[in-house]
mmCIF file of C-alpha atoms in Angstrom:
data_model
loop_
_atom_site.group_PDB
_atom_site.id
_atom_site.type_symbol
_atom_site.label_atom_id
_atom_site.label_comp_id
_atom_site.label_asym_id
_atom_site.label_seq_id
_atom_site.Cartn_x
_atom_site.Cartn_y
_atom_site.Cartn_z
ATOM 1 C CA MET K 18 -46.191 -144.343 -31.517
ATOM 2 C CA VAL K 19 -44.293 -141.274 -31.560
ATOM 3 C CA ASP K 20 -46.265 -138.029 -32.291
ATOM 4 C CA LEU K 21 -43.952 -136.549 -34.932
ATOM 5 C CA ARG K 22 -45.826 -133.151 -34.790
ATOM 6 C CA THR K 23 -45.013 -132.848 -31.147
ATOM 7 C CA LEU K 24 -41.395 -133.959 -31.693
ATOM 8 C CA HIS K 25 -40.854 -131.155 -34.092
ATOM 9 C CA ALA K 26 -40.872 -128.503 -31.238
ATOM 10 C CA THR K 27 -37.872 -130.102 -29.833
ATOM 11 C CA PHE K 28 -35.822 -129.892 -32.990
ATOM 12 C CA MET K 29 -36.975 -126.818 -34.686
ATOM 13 C CA GLU K 30 -33.923 -124.803 -35.806
ATOM 14 C CA GLU K 31 -34.888 -121.354 -34.531
ATOM 15 C CA SER K 32 -32.077 -119.426 -36.037
ATOM 16 C CA ILE K 33 -33.719 -119.709 -39.444
ATOM 17 C CA GLN K 34 -37.224 -118.576 -39.924
ATOM 18 C CA GLY K 35 -39.471 -116.945 -42.448
ATOM 19 C CA ARG K 36 -39.581 -117.317 -46.211
ATOM 20 C CA TYR K 37 -36.167 -115.632 -47.061
ATOM 21 C CA VAL K 38 -33.527 -118.316 -46.743
ATOM 22 C CA THR K 39 -29.938 -117.890 -48.311
ATOM 23 C CA ASN K 40 -26.495 -119.356 -48.120
ATOM 24 C CA ASP K 41 -25.597 -116.452 -45.716
ATOM 25 C CA MET K 42 -28.076 -117.999 -43.370
ATOM 26 C CA LEU K 43 -27.582 -121.600 -43.952
ATOM 27 C CA PHE K 44 -23.745 -121.891 -43.937
ATOM 28 C CA PRO K 45 -23.384 -121.003 -40.123
ATOM 29 C CA PHE K 46 -25.746 -123.766 -39.154
ATOM 30 C CA LEU K 47 -23.878 -126.261 -41.458
ATOM 31 C CA ASP K 48 -20.498 -125.233 -39.933
ATOM 32 C CA GLY K 49 -21.851 -126.074 -36.487
ATOM 33 C CA LEU K 50 -22.990 -129.602 -37.438
ATOM 34 C CA SER K 51 -21.426 -132.435 -35.438
ATOM 35 C CA ASP K 52 -19.036 -135.089 -36.849
ATOM 36 C CA LEU K 53 -22.070 -137.248 -37.622
ATOM 37 C CA PHE K 54 -22.512 -135.135 -40.830
ATOM 38 C CA GLU K 55 -20.027 -134.793 -43.816
ATOM 39 C CA VAL K 56 -20.459 -131.366 -45.231
ATOM 40 C CA ALA K 57 -18.852 -130.843 -48.713
ATOM 41 C CA VAL K 58 -18.849 -128.157 -51.353
ATOM 42 C CA ILE K 59 -20.117 -130.082 -54.472
ATOM 43 C CA GLY K 60 -20.063 -127.217 -56.960
ATOM 44 C CA GLU K 61 -20.968 -123.432 -57.624
ATOM 45 C CA SER K 62 -23.876 -121.441 -58.951
ATOM 46 C CA VAL K 63 -23.753 -119.315 -62.108
ATOM 47 C CA LEU K 64 -22.571 -116.283 -59.821
ATOM 48 C CA GLY K 65 -19.955 -118.502 -58.082
ATOM 49 C CA LYS K 66 -21.985 -119.203 -54.816
ATOM 50 C CA GLN K 67 -21.083 -122.507 -53.298
ATOM 51 C CA ILE K 68 -23.532 -125.466 -53.215
ATOM 52 C CA LYS K 69 -23.079 -127.691 -50.328
ATOM 53 C CA SER K 70 -24.237 -131.251 -49.561
ATOM 54 C CA VAL K 71 -24.757 -132.904 -46.104
ATOM 55 C CA THR K 72 -24.210 -136.708 -45.901
ATOM 56 C CA PHE K 73 -25.016 -138.900 -42.825
ATOM 57 C CA GLY K 74 -25.706 -142.490 -41.889
ATOM 58 C CA THR K 75 -24.079 -145.708 -42.674
ATOM 59 C CA GLY K 76 -27.004 -147.885 -43.830
ATOM 60 C CA LYS K 77 -27.655 -149.573 -47.024
ATOM 61 C CA PHE K 78 -30.795 -147.543 -48.223
ATOM 62 C CA LYS K 79 -29.558 -144.413 -49.927
ATOM 63 C CA ILE K 80 -31.808 -141.473 -50.031
ATOM 64 C CA LEU K 81 -31.011 -138.199 -52.015
ATOM 65 C CA MET K 82 -32.870 -135.025 -51.327
ATOM 66 C CA TRP K 83 -32.534 -131.461 -52.658
ATOM 67 C CA SER K 84 -34.273 -128.274 -51.732
ATOM 68 C CA GLN K 85 -34.503 -124.706 -53.105
ATOM 69 C CA MET K 86 -34.083 -125.752 -56.838
ATOM 70 C CA HIS K 87 -36.362 -122.948 -56.897
ATOM 71 C CA GLY K 88 -34.728 -120.247 -55.005
ATOM 72 C CA ASN K 89 -37.920 -118.691 -53.434
ATOM 73 C CA GLU K 90 -39.260 -122.144 -52.224
ATOM 74 C CA SER K 91 -37.559 -122.264 -48.896
ATOM 75 C CA THR K 92 -39.901 -124.094 -46.538
ATOM 76 C CA THR K 93 -38.533 -127.578 -47.190
ATOM 77 C CA THR K 94 -34.929 -126.070 -46.472
ATOM 78 C CA LYS K 95 -36.140 -125.199 -42.965
ATOM 79 C CA ALA K 96 -37.689 -128.631 -42.335
ATOM 80 C CA VAL K 97 -34.344 -130.323 -43.417
ATOM 81 C CA LEU K 98 -32.491 -128.279 -40.866
ATOM 82 C CA ASP K 99 -34.931 -129.407 -38.220
ATOM 83 C CA PHE K 100 -34.335 -132.917 -39.563
ATOM 84 C CA PHE K 101 -30.577 -132.485 -39.057
ATOM 85 C CA ASN K 102 -31.216 -131.537 -35.412
ATOM 86 C CA LEU K 103 -33.365 -134.761 -34.993
ATOM 87 C CA ILE K 104 -30.574 -136.798 -36.469
ATOM 88 C CA ASP K 105 -28.103 -135.334 -34.033
ATOM 89 C CA SER K 106 -30.282 -136.119 -31.136
ATOM 90 C CA ASN K 107 -29.287 -139.683 -30.164
ATOM 91 C CA SER K 108 -32.956 -140.549 -30.188
ATOM 92 C CA GLU K 109 -34.156 -143.879 -31.203
ATOM 93 C CA ILE K 110 -35.508 -142.657 -34.477
ATOM 94 C CA ALA K 111 -32.076 -140.966 -35.108
ATOM 95 C CA LYS K 112 -30.131 -144.253 -34.336
ATOM 96 C CA ASN K 113 -32.539 -146.321 -36.462
ATOM 97 C CA LEU K 114 -32.239 -144.057 -39.585
ATOM 98 C CA LEU K 115 -28.417 -143.603 -39.144
ATOM 99 C CA ALA K 116 -28.082 -147.395 -39.031
ATOM 100 C CA SER K 117 -30.495 -148.121 -41.797
ATOM 101 C CA CYS K 118 -29.887 -145.340 -44.292
ATOM 102 C CA THR K 119 -27.372 -143.237 -45.844
ATOM 103 C CA ILE K 120 -28.833 -139.857 -46.602
ATOM 104 C CA LYS K 121 -27.355 -137.093 -48.971
ATOM 105 C CA ILE K 122 -29.123 -133.633 -48.742
ATOM 106 C CA ILE K 123 -28.570 -130.466 -50.744
ATOM 107 C CA PRO K 124 -30.123 -127.853 -48.780
ATOM 108 C CA ILE K 125 -29.987 -124.944 -51.280
ATOM 109 C CA LEU K 126 -29.369 -126.152 -54.980
ATOM 110 C CA ASN K 127 -30.045 -122.572 -56.466
ATOM 111 C CA PRO K 128 -28.196 -120.190 -54.167
ATOM 112 C CA ASP K 129 -28.374 -117.408 -56.666
ATOM 113 C CA GLY K 130 -32.106 -117.721 -56.939
ATOM 114 C CA ALA K 131 -32.368 -117.834 -53.195
ATOM 115 C CA THR K 132 -30.503 -114.553 -52.711
ATOM 116 C CA ALA K 133 -32.639 -112.705 -55.402
ATOM 117 C CA TYR K 134 -35.829 -114.657 -54.062
ATOM 118 C CA THR K 135 -36.736 -115.896 -57.524
ATOM 119 C CA ARG K 136 -37.892 -119.161 -58.914
ATOM 120 C CA ILE K 137 -35.110 -119.144 -61.596
ATOM 121 C CA ASN K 138 -31.326 -119.178 -61.567
ATOM 122 C CA ALA K 139 -29.085 -116.248 -62.410
ATOM 123 C CA ASN K 140 -29.280 -117.060 -66.127
ATOM 124 C CA GLU K 141 -33.106 -116.988 -65.837
ATOM 125 C CA VAL K 142 -33.521 -120.733 -66.355
ATOM 126 C CA ASP K 143 -36.022 -122.918 -64.431
ATOM 127 C CA LEU K 144 -33.578 -125.522 -63.096
ATOM 128 C CA ASN K 145 -36.721 -128.003 -63.028
ATOM 129 C CA ARG K 146 -37.030 -127.666 -66.754
ATOM 130 C CA ASP K 147 -33.421 -128.461 -67.376
ATOM 131 C CA ALA K 148 -33.157 -132.201 -66.509
ATOM 132 C CA GLN K 149 -32.367 -133.225 -70.121
ATOM 133 C CA ASP K 150 -30.261 -130.387 -71.302
ATOM 134 C CA ARG K 151 -28.389 -129.597 -68.062
ATOM 135 C CA SER K 152 -27.364 -126.304 -69.534
ATOM 136 C CA GLN K 153 -26.797 -124.636 -65.904
ATOM 137 C CA PRO K 154 -24.009 -125.469 -63.464
ATOM 138 C CA GLU K 155 -26.528 -125.970 -60.812
ATOM 139 C CA SER K 156 -28.295 -128.766 -62.990
ATOM 140 C CA ARG K 157 -24.970 -130.441 -63.426
ATOM 141 C CA VAL K 158 -24.266 -130.324 -59.722
ATOM 142 C CA LEU K 159 -27.415 -132.176 -59.053
ATOM 143 C CA ARG K 160 -26.882 -134.722 -61.734
ATOM 144 C CA SER K 161 -23.288 -135.374 -60.650
ATOM 145 C CA ALA K 162 -24.509 -135.852 -57.125
ATOM 146 C CA TYR K 163 -27.034 -138.297 -58.251
ATOM 147 C CA GLU K 164 -24.510 -140.269 -60.353
ATOM 148 C CA SER K 165 -21.874 -140.385 -57.605
ATOM 149 C CA PHE K 166 -24.157 -141.263 -54.754
ATOM 150 C CA GLN K 167 -26.325 -143.685 -56.705
ATOM 151 C CA PRO K 168 -29.345 -143.192 -54.500
ATOM 152 C CA ASP K 169 -32.202 -145.847 -54.110
ATOM 153 C CA TYR K 170 -34.790 -143.116 -53.497
ATOM 154 C CA CYS K 171 -35.018 -139.371 -54.274
ATOM 155 C CA PHE K 172 -36.996 -136.588 -52.447
ATOM 156 C CA ASN K 173 -37.446 -133.487 -54.560
ATOM 157 C CA LEU K 174 -38.496 -130.702 -52.175
ATOM 158 C CA HIS K 175 -40.487 -127.747 -53.308
ATOM 159 C CA ASP K 176 -43.068 -124.945 -52.297
ATOM 160 C CA GLN K 177 -46.445 -124.342 -54.036
ATOM 161 C CA ARG K 178 -48.533 -121.261 -54.198
ATOM 162 C CA THR K 179 -51.300 -120.270 -51.816
ATOM 163 C CA ILE K 180 -54.008 -120.808 -54.708
ATOM 164 C CA PHE K 181 -54.237 -124.655 -54.258
ATOM 165 C CA ASN K 182 -56.902 -126.356 -52.286
ATOM 166 C CA VAL K 183 -57.623 -130.029 -51.831
ATOM 167 C CA GLY K 184 -60.041 -131.534 -54.511
ATOM 168 C CA VAL K 185 -63.033 -129.227 -54.416
ATOM 169 C CA THR K 186 -63.005 -128.526 -50.739
ATOM 170 C CA SER K 187 -62.335 -125.419 -48.958
ATOM 171 C CA LYS K 188 -59.285 -127.093 -47.286
ATOM 172 C CA PRO K 189 -56.040 -125.499 -48.316
ATOM 173 C CA ALA K 190 -53.352 -128.037 -49.721
ATOM 174 C CA THR K 191 -50.860 -127.514 -46.915
ATOM 175 C CA VAL K 192 -48.807 -130.414 -48.224
ATOM 176 C CA SER K 193 -48.997 -131.947 -51.661
ATOM 177 C CA PHE K 194 -47.183 -134.924 -53.041
ATOM 178 C CA LEU K 195 -46.661 -136.505 -56.575
ATOM 179 C CA ALA K 196 -45.205 -139.807 -57.747
ATOM 180 C CA PRO K 197 -43.984 -138.174 -61.107
ATOM 181 C CA SER K 198 -44.790 -139.970 -64.280
ATOM 182 C CA HIS K 199 -42.023 -141.660 -66.355
ATOM 183 C CA ASP K 200 -43.956 -141.651 -69.695
ATOM 184 C CA GLU K 201 -46.676 -139.745 -71.629
ATOM 185 C CA GLU K 202 -49.062 -142.549 -70.644
ATOM 186 C CA ARG K 203 -48.530 -141.928 -66.935
ATOM 187 C CA SER K 204 -48.135 -145.751 -66.520
ATOM 188 C CA ILE K 205 -47.096 -147.200 -63.278
ATOM 189 C CA SER K 206 -43.593 -148.577 -63.411
ATOM 190 C CA GLU K 207 -42.097 -150.476 -60.447
ATOM 191 C CA SER K 208 -40.271 -147.203 -59.325
ATOM 192 C CA ARG K 209 -43.255 -145.046 -59.716
ATOM 193 C CA GLY K 210 -45.397 -147.623 -57.734
ATOM 194 C CA ILE K 211 -42.881 -147.516 -54.841
ATOM 195 C CA SER K 212 -43.060 -143.733 -54.956
ATOM 196 C CA MET K 213 -46.744 -143.930 -54.629
ATOM 197 C CA GLN K 214 -46.664 -146.317 -51.837
ATOM 198 C CA LEU K 215 -44.244 -144.056 -49.851
ATOM 199 C CA ILE K 216 -46.621 -141.034 -50.358
ATOM 200 C CA VAL K 217 -49.407 -143.207 -49.042
ATOM 201 C CA ALA K 218 -47.523 -143.715 -45.839
ATOM 202 C CA MET K 219 -46.664 -140.117 -45.464
ATOM 203 C CA ASN K 220 -50.223 -139.055 -46.091
ATOM 204 C CA LYS K 221 -51.470 -141.449 -43.607
ATOM 205 C CA GLU K 222 -49.079 -139.768 -41.104
ATOM 206 C CA LEU K 223 -50.100 -136.323 -42.144
ATOM 207 C CA GLN K 224 -53.902 -137.038 -41.747
ATOM 208 C CA LYS K 225 -53.357 -137.252 -37.988
ATOM 209 C CA TYR K 226 -52.267 -133.847 -37.865
ATOM 210 C CA ILE K 227 -53.908 -131.898 -40.833
ATOM 211 C CA PRO K 228 -56.880 -133.992 -41.874
ATOM 212 C CA GLY K 229 -58.175 -133.220 -45.416
ATOM 213 C CA GLN K 230 -55.236 -130.831 -46.056
ATOM 214 C CA VAL K 231 -53.004 -133.185 -48.067
ATOM 215 C CA GLY K 232 -53.360 -132.996 -51.920
ATOM 216 C CA ARG K 233 -52.016 -134.909 -54.904
ATOM 217 C CA TYR K 234 -50.017 -132.667 -57.498
ATOM 218 C CA ASP K 235 -50.821 -132.949 -61.202
ATOM 219 C CA ASP K 236 -48.981 -135.799 -62.828
ATOM 220 C CA GLY K 237 -48.586 -134.617 -66.333
ATOM 221 C CA PHE K 238 -45.342 -135.883 -67.883
ATOM 222 C CA ASN K 239 -42.512 -133.616 -68.755
ATOM 223 C CA ALA K 240 -39.068 -135.191 -69.375
ATOM 224 C CA ASN K 241 -37.416 -131.939 -68.838
ATOM 225 C CA CYS K 242 -38.382 -132.104 -65.027
ATOM 226 C CA VAL K 243 -36.023 -133.709 -62.619
ATOM 227 C CA GLY K 244 -38.470 -135.836 -60.894
ATOM 228 C CA ASP K 245 -39.684 -137.392 -64.145
ATOM 229 C CA THR K 246 -36.017 -137.812 -65.385
ATOM 230 C CA PHE K 247 -35.067 -139.732 -62.336
ATOM 231 C CA GLN K 248 -38.299 -141.700 -62.459
ATOM 232 C CA MET K 249 -37.248 -142.618 -66.063
ATOM 233 C CA LEU K 250 -33.908 -143.831 -64.532
ATOM 234 C CA ASN K 251 -36.049 -146.240 -62.411
ATOM 235 C CA LYS K 252 -35.317 -144.434 -59.262
ATOM 236 C CA PRO K 253 -38.416 -143.975 -57.030
ATOM 237 C CA THR K 254 -38.853 -140.252 -56.747
ATOM 238 C CA ILE K 255 -41.157 -138.041 -54.624
ATOM 239 C CA LEU K 256 -42.198 -134.511 -55.181
ATOM 240 C CA PHE K 257 -42.972 -132.638 -51.921
ATOM 241 C CA GLU K 258 -44.875 -129.347 -52.209
ATOM 242 C CA SER K 259 -45.086 -127.166 -49.112
ATOM 243 C CA GLY K 260 -48.342 -125.088 -49.318
ATOM 244 C CA HIS K 261 -50.521 -122.780 -47.179
ATOM 245 C CA PHE K 262 -51.685 -123.411 -43.636
ATOM 246 C CA PRO K 263 -54.203 -120.896 -42.343
ATOM 247 C CA ASN K 264 -52.524 -117.420 -41.285
ATOM 248 C CA ASP K 265 -49.114 -119.102 -41.777
ATOM 249 C CA TYR K 266 -47.579 -116.974 -44.754
ATOM 250 C CA GLU K 267 -44.081 -117.340 -43.098
ATOM 251 C CA ARG K 268 -44.836 -121.159 -43.583
ATOM 252 C CA GLU K 269 -43.625 -122.020 -40.203
ATOM 253 C CA GLU K 270 -46.338 -124.505 -39.559
ATOM 254 C CA THR K 271 -46.075 -125.997 -42.941
ATOM 255 C CA ARG K 272 -42.471 -126.606 -42.165
ATOM 256 C CA LYS K 273 -43.497 -128.800 -39.349
ATOM 257 C CA TYR K 274 -45.526 -131.001 -41.467
ATOM 258 C CA ILE K 275 -42.778 -131.325 -44.007
ATOM 259 C CA PHE K 276 -40.519 -132.371 -41.251
ATOM 260 C CA CYS K 277 -43.086 -134.989 -40.305
ATOM 261 C CA ALA K 278 -43.380 -136.451 -43.652
ATOM 262 C CA ILE K 279 -39.650 -136.606 -44.303
ATOM 263 C CA ILE K 280 -39.153 -138.581 -41.228
ATOM 264 C CA LYS K 281 -42.045 -140.808 -41.949
ATOM 265 C CA GLY K 282 -40.850 -141.476 -45.519
ATOM 266 C CA CYS K 283 -37.400 -142.228 -44.241
ATOM 267 C CA GLN K 284 -38.735 -144.418 -41.426
ATOM 268 C CA VAL K 285 -40.612 -146.515 -43.962
ATOM 269 C CA ILE K 286 -37.689 -146.977 -46.266
ATOM 270 C CA ALA K 287 -35.366 -147.800 -43.286
ATOM 271 C CA ALA K 288 -37.803 -150.603 -42.072
ATOM 272 C CA GLN K 289 -38.533 -151.628 -45.826
ATOM 273 C CA ASP K 290 -42.131 -151.564 -44.905
ATOM 274 C CA ILE K 291 -43.128 -150.150 -48.166
ATOM 275 C CA ALA K 292 -45.297 -153.164 -49.153
ATOM 276 C CA SER K 293 -47.672 -152.365 -46.254
ATOM 277 C CA TYR K 294 -49.057 -149.393 -48.206
ATOM 278 C CA ALA K 295 -51.371 -149.966 -51.170
ATOM 279 C CA GLN K 296 -50.605 -148.266 -54.451
ATOM 280 C CA LYS K 297 -54.312 -147.755 -54.959
ATOM 281 C CA ASP K 298 -54.591 -145.502 -51.890
ATOM 282 C CA TYR K 299 -52.398 -143.098 -53.632
ATOM 283 C CA PHE K 300 -55.313 -142.221 -56.028
ATOM 284 C CA GLU K 301 -57.643 -141.675 -52.955
ATOM 285 C CA ILE K 302 -55.621 -138.482 -52.360
ATOM 286 C CA PRO K 303 -57.597 -135.769 -53.926
ATOM 287 C CA GLU K 304 -55.987 -133.807 -56.712
ATOM 288 C CA ASN K 305 -55.074 -130.202 -56.068
ATOM 289 C CA GLY K 306 -57.539 -127.522 -57.172
ATOM 290 C CA LYS K 307 -56.802 -123.942 -57.743
ATOM 291 C CA LEU K 308 -59.740 -122.363 -56.053
ATOM 292 C CA PHE K 309 -58.161 -120.074 -53.362
ATOM 293 C CA TYR K 310 -57.484 -116.313 -53.394
ATOM 294 C CA ASP K 311 -55.456 -114.894 -50.468
ATOM 295 C CA ILE K 312 -58.276 -112.301 -49.979
ATOM 296 C CA LEU K 313 -61.847 -112.660 -51.493
ATOM 297 C CA ILE K 314 -64.179 -109.656 -51.507
ATOM 298 C CA LYS K 315 -67.710 -110.654 -51.733
ATOM 299 C CA ASN K 316 -70.260 -107.973 -53.230
ATOM 300 C CA ALA K 317 -67.666 -105.375 -53.762
ATOM 301 C CA ASP K 318 -70.173 -103.296 -55.733
ATOM 302 C CA PHE K 319 -71.567 -102.343 -52.360
ATOM 303 C CA VAL K 320 -68.420 -100.262 -51.845
ATOM 304 C CA ASN K 321 -67.506 -99.368 -55.429
ATOM 305 C CA LYS K 322 -70.559 -98.431 -57.219
ATOM 306 C CA SER K 323 -69.022 -98.546 -60.596
ATOM 307 C CA LEU K 324 -68.984 -102.351 -60.292
ATOM 308 C CA GLN K 325 -71.789 -104.518 -61.582
ATOM 309 C CA ILE K 326 -74.235 -105.851 -58.820
ATOM 310 C CA GLY K 327 -72.847 -108.976 -57.286
ATOM 311 C CA THR K 328 -69.121 -108.369 -58.257
ATOM 312 C CA ASP K 329 -66.626 -110.264 -56.226
ATOM 313 C CA ILE K 330 -62.807 -109.432 -56.089
ATOM 314 C CA GLY K 331 -60.182 -112.076 -55.731
ATOM 315 C CA ILE K 332 -56.891 -110.607 -54.408
ATOM 316 C CA LEU K 333 -53.401 -112.495 -54.436
ATOM 317 C CA PHE K 334 -50.196 -111.495 -52.791
ATOM 318 C CA LYS K 335 -46.981 -111.229 -54.666
ATOM 319 C CA GLU K 336 -43.966 -111.937 -52.656
ATOM 320 C CA THR K 337 -41.415 -108.996 -53.249
ATOM 321 C CA LEU K 338 -37.854 -108.651 -52.002
ATOM 322 C CA GLU K 339 -37.102 -105.085 -50.985
ATOM 323 C CA SER K 340 -33.667 -104.312 -49.486
ATOM 324 C CA GLY K 341 -33.403 -107.783 -48.358
ATOM 325 C CA VAL K 342 -36.828 -107.852 -46.569
ATOM 326 C CA LEU K 343 -39.789 -109.970 -47.975
ATOM 327 C CA THR K 344 -43.060 -108.228 -48.242
ATOM 328 C CA PHE K 345 -46.456 -109.470 -49.531
ATOM 329 C CA VAL K 346 -47.937 -106.988 -52.055
ATOM 330 C CA ALA K 347 -51.566 -107.326 -52.791
ATOM 331 C CA PHE K 348 -53.013 -107.225 -56.450
ATOM 332 C CA VAL K 349 -56.288 -107.972 -58.015
ATOM 333 C CA GLU K 350 -56.208 -111.256 -59.736
ATOM 334 C CA LYS K 351 -59.720 -111.560 -60.917
ATOM 335 C CA THR K 352 -63.270 -109.777 -60.657
ATOM 336 C CA GLY K 353 -66.638 -111.156 -61.422
ATOM 337 C CA ASN K 354 -68.791 -113.937 -59.923
ATOM 338 C CA LEU K 355 -66.309 -115.869 -57.739
ATOM 339 C CA SER K 356 -69.022 -117.933 -55.818
ATOM 340 C CA ASN K 357 -66.958 -121.162 -56.579
ATOM 341 C CA PHE K 358 -63.788 -119.903 -55.030
ATOM 342 C CA TYR K 359 -62.576 -119.542 -51.446
ATOM 343 C CA GLY K 360 -60.483 -116.926 -49.602
ATOM 344 C CA HIS K 361 -57.823 -117.499 -46.918
ATOM 345 C CA LYS K 362 -59.534 -114.404 -45.678
ATOM 346 C CA THR K 363 -62.998 -113.589 -46.917
ATOM 347 C CA TYR K 364 -64.984 -110.298 -46.436
ATOM 348 C CA ASN K 365 -68.632 -109.679 -47.389
ATOM 349 C CA CYS K 366 -69.380 -105.828 -48.168
ATOM 350 C CA LEU K 367 -72.925 -106.413 -47.265
ATOM 351 C CA ASN K 368 -71.439 -106.782 -43.647
ATOM 352 C CA ASN K 369 -70.631 -103.621 -41.975
ATOM 353 C CA LYS K 370 -68.185 -105.284 -39.739
ATOM 354 C CA ASP K 371 -66.360 -106.518 -42.788
ATOM 355 C CA ILE K 372 -66.463 -103.167 -44.365
ATOM 356 C CA ASP K 373 -64.869 -101.636 -41.192
ATOM 357 C CA ALA K 374 -62.269 -104.255 -41.296
ATOM 358 C CA LEU K 375 -61.321 -103.782 -44.864
ATOM 359 C CA LYS K 376 -61.029 -99.975 -44.182
ATOM 360 C CA ARG K 377 -58.475 -100.722 -41.542
ATOM 361 C CA GLN K 378 -56.420 -102.358 -44.315
ATOM 362 C CA LYS K 379 -56.047 -99.311 -46.509
ATOM 363 C CA GLU K 380 -54.098 -100.923 -49.302
ATOM 364 C CA ILE K 381 -56.890 -103.612 -49.694
ATOM 365 C CA PHE K 382 -59.617 -101.106 -49.476
ATOM 366 C CA ASN K 383 -58.021 -98.987 -52.183
ATOM 367 C CA LEU K 384 -57.856 -101.811 -54.540
ATOM 368 C CA ILE K 385 -61.634 -102.177 -54.217
ATOM 369 C CA LEU K 386 -62.238 -98.519 -54.950
ATOM 370 C CA LYS K 387 -59.852 -98.623 -58.062
ATOM 371 C CA LYS K 388 -61.612 -101.358 -59.940
#
């Protein structure tokens, strides 16, 4: 069996890295794609930026994917570019997928949000809450692509925050999946059941590489969400959520695992091997918790005497775009007894080495002093 994680190093698109990914970065890559790929302008954003799709393959099983519906969620876009490189490789995996599937991918659905590095579009609308009204041009572009392409399967590609852990464990949710609901009762229709089975297949693959770091996203029903809407139309739809890998705030490691998941999902569809994976195993994937801080300061009162004894401080990073450069600005999210929480970095102020390390991070140390 091919180790998909190892395969990624061969096909990673090095021209696009980091969290800030826009049309200006993407389009030169798309312009260089080979004749295997049909690149088309399928619409425009609120501010008139082009939205492009990339279509390839000649097979009967049609898969529609879209990324950066939320403009600041770019990890899956990077993974998609790596996937294009694989498809163009003449490898056995590529030849099989090209022969068995026809795949259409919209790499950046919300180019205005991508440029501004915001979740919302230029009209301040969350496109993933606009599936019914389709009040925004980007929403209409996606629905038009769906209706003209008539996919058999849909991959809805997103990022999630660093706060998510797997179950109640101290493992970060590096990748999360969801088989969206199609009704308030969260019942299992045929299409939702197929979504679950595909997720089981991808989870099984990812457990080889990131054991315990795959979570299951909340399945509350919302008809305004695109995934729920497509599931209501009886199209198996899967939500991908790119999350945190230790010390990977640029999400270059996570990109690798999304790449692996996309390939595995497509392979199972191509082979029509879906029945090999049990629906019940979907529910064995732990639900996401929200137990992480970017930085957890234990016993902060030892440094700041104005705090009550035993006070912990939970710090999160806010991603901020400044002059085209993305920075991570720390802020205090919560103080108190945070013994049930985890930190991607944890410092205990009862430990002199930890205090010295905090003092070298003046921004963080000052946050402790100000509380």
